[in-house]
PDB file of C-alpha atoms in Angstrom:
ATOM      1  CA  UNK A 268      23.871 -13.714  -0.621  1.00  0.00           C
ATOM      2  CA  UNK A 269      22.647 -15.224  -3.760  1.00  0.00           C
ATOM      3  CA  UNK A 270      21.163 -12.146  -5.976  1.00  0.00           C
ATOM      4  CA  UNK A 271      19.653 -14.304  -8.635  1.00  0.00           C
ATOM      5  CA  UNK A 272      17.501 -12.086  -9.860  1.00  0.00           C
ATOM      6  CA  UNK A 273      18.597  -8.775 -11.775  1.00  0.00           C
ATOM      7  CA  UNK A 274      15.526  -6.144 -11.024  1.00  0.00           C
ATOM      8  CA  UNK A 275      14.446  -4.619  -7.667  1.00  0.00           C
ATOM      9  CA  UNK A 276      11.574  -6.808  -6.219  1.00  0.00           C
ATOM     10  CA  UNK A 277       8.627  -4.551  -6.094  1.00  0.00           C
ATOM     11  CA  UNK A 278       6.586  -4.926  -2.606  1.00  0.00           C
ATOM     12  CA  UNK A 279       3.340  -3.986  -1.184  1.00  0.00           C
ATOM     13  CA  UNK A 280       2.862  -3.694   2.435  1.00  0.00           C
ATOM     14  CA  UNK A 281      -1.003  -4.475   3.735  1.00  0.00           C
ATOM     15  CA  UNK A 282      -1.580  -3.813   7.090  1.00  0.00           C
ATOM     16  CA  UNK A 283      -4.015  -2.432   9.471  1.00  0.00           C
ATOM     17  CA  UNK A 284      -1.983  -1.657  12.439  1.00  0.00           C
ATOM     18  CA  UNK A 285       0.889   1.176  11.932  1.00  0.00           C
ATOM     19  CA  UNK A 286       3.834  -0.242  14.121  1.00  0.00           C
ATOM     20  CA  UNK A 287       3.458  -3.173  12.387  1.00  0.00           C
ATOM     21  CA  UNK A 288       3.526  -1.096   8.887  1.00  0.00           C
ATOM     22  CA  UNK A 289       6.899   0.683   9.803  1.00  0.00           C
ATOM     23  CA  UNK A 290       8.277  -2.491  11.318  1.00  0.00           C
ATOM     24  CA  UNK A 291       8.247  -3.810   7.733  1.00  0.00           C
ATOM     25  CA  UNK A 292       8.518  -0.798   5.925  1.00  0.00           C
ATOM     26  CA  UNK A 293      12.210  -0.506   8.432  1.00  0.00           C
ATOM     27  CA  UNK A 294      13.242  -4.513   7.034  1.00  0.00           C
ATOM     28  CA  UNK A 295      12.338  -4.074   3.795  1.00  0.00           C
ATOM     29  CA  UNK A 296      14.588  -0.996   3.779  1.00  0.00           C
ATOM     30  CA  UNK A 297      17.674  -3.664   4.938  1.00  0.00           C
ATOM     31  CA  UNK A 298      17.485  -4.869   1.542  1.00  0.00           C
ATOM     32  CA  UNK A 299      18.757  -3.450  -1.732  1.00  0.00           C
ATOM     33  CA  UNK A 300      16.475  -5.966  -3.669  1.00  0.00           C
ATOM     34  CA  UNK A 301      13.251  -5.065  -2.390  1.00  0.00           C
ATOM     35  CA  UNK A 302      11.643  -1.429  -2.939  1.00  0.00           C
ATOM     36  CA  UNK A 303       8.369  -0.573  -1.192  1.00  0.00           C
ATOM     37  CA  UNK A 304       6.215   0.209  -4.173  1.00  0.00           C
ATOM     38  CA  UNK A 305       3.090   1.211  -1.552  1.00  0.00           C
ATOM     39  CA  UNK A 306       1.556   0.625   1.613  1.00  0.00           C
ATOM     40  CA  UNK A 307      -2.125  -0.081   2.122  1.00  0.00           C
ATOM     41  CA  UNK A 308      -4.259  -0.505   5.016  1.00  0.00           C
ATOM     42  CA  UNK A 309      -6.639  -3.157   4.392  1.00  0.00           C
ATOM     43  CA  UNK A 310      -7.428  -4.943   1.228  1.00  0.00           C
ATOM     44  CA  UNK A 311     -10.222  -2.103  -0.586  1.00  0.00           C
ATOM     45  CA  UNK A 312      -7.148   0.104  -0.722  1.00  0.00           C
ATOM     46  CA  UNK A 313      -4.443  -2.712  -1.852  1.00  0.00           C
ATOM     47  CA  UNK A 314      -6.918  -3.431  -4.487  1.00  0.00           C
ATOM     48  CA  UNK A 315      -7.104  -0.126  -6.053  1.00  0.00           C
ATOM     49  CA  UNK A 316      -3.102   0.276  -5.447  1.00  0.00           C
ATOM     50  CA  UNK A 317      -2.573  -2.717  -7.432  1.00  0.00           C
ATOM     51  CA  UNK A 318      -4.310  -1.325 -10.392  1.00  0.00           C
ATOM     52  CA  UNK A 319      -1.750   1.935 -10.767  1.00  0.00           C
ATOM     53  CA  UNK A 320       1.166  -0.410  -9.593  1.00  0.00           C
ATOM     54  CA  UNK A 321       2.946  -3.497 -10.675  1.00  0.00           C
ATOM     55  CA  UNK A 322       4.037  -5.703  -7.372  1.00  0.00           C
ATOM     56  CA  UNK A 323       6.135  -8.815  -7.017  1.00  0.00           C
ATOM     57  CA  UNK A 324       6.073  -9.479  -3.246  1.00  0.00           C
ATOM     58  CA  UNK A 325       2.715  -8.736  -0.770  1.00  0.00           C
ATOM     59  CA  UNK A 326       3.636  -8.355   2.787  1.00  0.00           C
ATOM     60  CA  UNK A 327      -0.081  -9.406   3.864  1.00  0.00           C
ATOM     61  CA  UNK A 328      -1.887  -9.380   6.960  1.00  0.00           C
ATOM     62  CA  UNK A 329      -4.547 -11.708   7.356  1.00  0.00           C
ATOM     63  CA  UNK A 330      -6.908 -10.040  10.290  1.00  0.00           C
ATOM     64  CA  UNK A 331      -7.870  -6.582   8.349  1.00  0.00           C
ATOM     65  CA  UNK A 332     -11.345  -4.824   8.609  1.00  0.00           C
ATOM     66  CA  UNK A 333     -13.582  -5.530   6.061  1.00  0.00           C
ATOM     67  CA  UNK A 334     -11.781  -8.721   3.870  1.00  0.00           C
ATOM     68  CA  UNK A 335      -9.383 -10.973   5.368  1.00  0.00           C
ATOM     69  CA  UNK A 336      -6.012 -10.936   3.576  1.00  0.00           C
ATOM     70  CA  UNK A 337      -6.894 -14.839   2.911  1.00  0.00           C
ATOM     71  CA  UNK A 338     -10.098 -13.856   0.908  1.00  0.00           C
ATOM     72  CA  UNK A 339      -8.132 -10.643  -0.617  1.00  0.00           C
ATOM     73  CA  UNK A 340      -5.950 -13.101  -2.649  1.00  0.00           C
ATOM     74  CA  UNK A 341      -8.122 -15.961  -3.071  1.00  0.00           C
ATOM     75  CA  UNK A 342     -10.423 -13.002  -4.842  1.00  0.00           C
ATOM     76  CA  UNK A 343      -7.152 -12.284  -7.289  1.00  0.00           C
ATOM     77  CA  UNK A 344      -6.977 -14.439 -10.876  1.00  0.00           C
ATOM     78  CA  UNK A 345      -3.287 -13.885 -10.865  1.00  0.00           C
ATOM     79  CA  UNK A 346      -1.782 -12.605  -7.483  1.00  0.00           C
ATOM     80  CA  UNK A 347       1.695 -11.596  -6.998  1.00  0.00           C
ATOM     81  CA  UNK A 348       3.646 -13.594  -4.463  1.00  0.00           C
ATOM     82  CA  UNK A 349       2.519 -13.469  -0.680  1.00  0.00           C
ATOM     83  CA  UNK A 350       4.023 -13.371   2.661  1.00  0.00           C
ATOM     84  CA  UNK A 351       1.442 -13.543   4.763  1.00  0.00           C
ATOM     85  CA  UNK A 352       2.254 -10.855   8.570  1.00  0.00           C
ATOM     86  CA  UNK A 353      -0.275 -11.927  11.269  1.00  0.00           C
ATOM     87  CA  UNK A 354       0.052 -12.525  15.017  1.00  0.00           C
ATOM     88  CA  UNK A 355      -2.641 -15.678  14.124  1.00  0.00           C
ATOM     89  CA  UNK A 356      -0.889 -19.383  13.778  1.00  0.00           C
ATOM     90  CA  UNK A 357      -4.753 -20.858  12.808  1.00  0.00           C
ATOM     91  CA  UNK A 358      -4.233 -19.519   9.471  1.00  0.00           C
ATOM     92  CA  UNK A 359      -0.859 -21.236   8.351  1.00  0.00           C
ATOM     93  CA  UNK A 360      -2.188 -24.635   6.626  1.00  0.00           C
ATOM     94  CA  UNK A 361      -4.947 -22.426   4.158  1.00  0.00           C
ATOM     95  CA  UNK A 362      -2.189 -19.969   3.286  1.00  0.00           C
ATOM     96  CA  UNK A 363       0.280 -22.313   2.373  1.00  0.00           C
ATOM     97  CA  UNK A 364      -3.050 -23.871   0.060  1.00  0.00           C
ATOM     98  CA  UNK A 365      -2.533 -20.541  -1.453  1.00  0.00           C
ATOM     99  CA  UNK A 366       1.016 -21.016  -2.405  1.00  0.00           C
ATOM    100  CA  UNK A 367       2.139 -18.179   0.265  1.00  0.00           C
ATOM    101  CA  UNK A 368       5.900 -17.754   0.286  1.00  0.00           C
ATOM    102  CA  UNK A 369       6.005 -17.611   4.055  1.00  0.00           C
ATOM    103  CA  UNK A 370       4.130 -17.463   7.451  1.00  0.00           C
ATOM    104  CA  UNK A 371       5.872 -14.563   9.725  1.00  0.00           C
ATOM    105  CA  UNK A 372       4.392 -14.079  13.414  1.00  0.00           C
ATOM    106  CA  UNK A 373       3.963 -10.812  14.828  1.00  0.00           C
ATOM    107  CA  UNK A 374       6.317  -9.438  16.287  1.00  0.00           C
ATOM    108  CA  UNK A 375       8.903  -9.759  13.119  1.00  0.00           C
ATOM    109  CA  UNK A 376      12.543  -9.901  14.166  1.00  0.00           C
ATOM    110  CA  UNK A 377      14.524  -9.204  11.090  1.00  0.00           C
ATOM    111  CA  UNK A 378      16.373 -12.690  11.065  1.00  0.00           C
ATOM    112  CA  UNK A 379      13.087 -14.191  10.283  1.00  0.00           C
ATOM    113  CA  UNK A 380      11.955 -11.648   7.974  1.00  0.00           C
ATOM    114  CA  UNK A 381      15.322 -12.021   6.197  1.00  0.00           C
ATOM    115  CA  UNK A 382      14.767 -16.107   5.871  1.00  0.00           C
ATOM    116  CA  UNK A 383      11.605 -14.982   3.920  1.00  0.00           C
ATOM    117  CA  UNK A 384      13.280 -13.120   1.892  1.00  0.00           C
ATOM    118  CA  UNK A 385      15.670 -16.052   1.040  1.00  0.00           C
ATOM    119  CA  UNK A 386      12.854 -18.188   0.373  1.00  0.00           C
ATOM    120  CA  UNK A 387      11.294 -15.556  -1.840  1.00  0.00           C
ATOM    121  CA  UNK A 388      14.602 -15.203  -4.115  1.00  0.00           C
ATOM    122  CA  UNK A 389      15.106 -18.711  -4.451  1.00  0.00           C
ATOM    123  CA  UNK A 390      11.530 -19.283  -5.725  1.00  0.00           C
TER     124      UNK A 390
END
């Protein structure tokens, strides 16, 4: 595995739905780059996380209550990367407008989620 970069990749998990919150919380624990800096459940919450925490890597879910996860970053000036978690395709083409790292489909097998990853460290 290339290990490129020389700190822990700080991540932020947004996500309404709680299996779908452990089920990322469990891959990003696979990985000895990435440290789960927080968890949030929709974006009002990731918002006021991000103020107390410096993040590198959103795992994002697009379908939240309240703001999307598409308006949460177009609302950002400078938003850390983003892989965007929903069980929607209709959203792919705008997030990769927004630069997005990856796409992942609910449910996330781990090979997929570790191909983001790759893409994420090679960035």
């Amino acid at each position: 595995m290339d290990s490129s970069i020389d700190h822990t990749v700080r991540c932020l998990i947004v996500e309404n739905e709680p299996l779908a919150a452990r089920l990322l919380e469990k891959h990003i624990a696979q990985f000895s780059q990435l440290t789960l800096a927080g968890s949030a459940w929709n974006a009002f919450e990731a918002f006021e996380l991000l103020k107390q925490e410096s993040v590198d890597l959103i795992f994002l879910d697009i379908q939240m209550p309240g703001l999307t996860g598409i308006d949460f970053i177009k609302s950002m000036s400078n938003p850390p990367d983003v892989i965007f978690t929903t069980a929607y395709r209709e959203y792919a083409v705008e997030s990769y407008e927004l630069d997005a790292v990856d796409y992942l489909l609910k449910p996330i097998t781990i090979d997929r989620f570790f191909r983001a990853i790759q893409k994420y460290l090679q960035r």
